[in-house]
C-alpha angles and dihedrals in degrees: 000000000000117000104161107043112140094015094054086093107028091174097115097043094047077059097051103045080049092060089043091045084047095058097053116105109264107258093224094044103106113261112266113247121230119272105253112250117208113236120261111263135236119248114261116248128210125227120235090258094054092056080050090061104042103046071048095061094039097058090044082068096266115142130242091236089057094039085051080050097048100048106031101255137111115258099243083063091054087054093042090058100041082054086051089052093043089244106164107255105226107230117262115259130355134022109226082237084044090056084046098057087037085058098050085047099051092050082050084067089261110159121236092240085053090046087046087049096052109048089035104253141112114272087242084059093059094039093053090045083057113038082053088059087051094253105157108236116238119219129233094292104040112260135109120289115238113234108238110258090020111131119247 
């Protein structure tokens, strides 16, 4: 019967418990004072001129993303407070004129990701918007995607 096996030689374990001692923190060695954390803030508030400015700005075609920018805020804040002034929220994504021109650039050759570029949206915005519209997707190297199943 064997009743030492693996702990016949402990070597290996006495090596291992030192680099584990030897990571431990020294006992003399002075405590370690908690990293200073700066106080939550207040959220900034904007004067009556500023929201001014910025329903102003809004309905002058900048985005929520850029007036957040601009005065320091997020932009669910800047929505949050149009909707609060009664200031009309322009719908997300595409125009109905703007699908329209997507549509004609993307038959030019145009890419999503240009299209995208170019009316300030994501190029999965513009993909959805036309294949909504039945405009048949081109792959990577423009020409027309195959349907699966469809015969070649």
């Amino acid at each position: 019967m064997d009743l030492g096996g693996a702990y016949y030689n402990p070597k290996d374990q006495v090596r291992a418990l030192e680099r584990l001692r030897e990571k431990l923190p020294n006992l003399d060695a002075p405590e370690r004072t908690a990293a200073k954390r700066d106080r939550p803030r207040r959220a900034r508030q904007l004067t009556d001129e500023h929201i001014h400015e910025l329903i102003a700005g809004y309905r002058s075609g900048a985005t929520v993303h850029a007036l957040g920018d601009r005065f320091g805020i997020d932009r669910r804040t800047v929505t949050t407070i149009l909707r609060r002034y009664g200031a009309p929220i322009r719908p997300r994504g595409l125009t109905p004129d703007q699908v329209d021109d997507a549509i004609h650039l993307y038959s030019l050759g145009w890419s999503l990701a240009r299209i995208g570029a170019r009316m300030d949206v994501t190029a999965d915005t513009v993909r959805k918007r036309l294949l909504e519209h039945g405009v048949t997707m081109r792959d990577t190297h423009g020409r027309p995607r195959i349907e699966a199943g469809a015969p070649r």
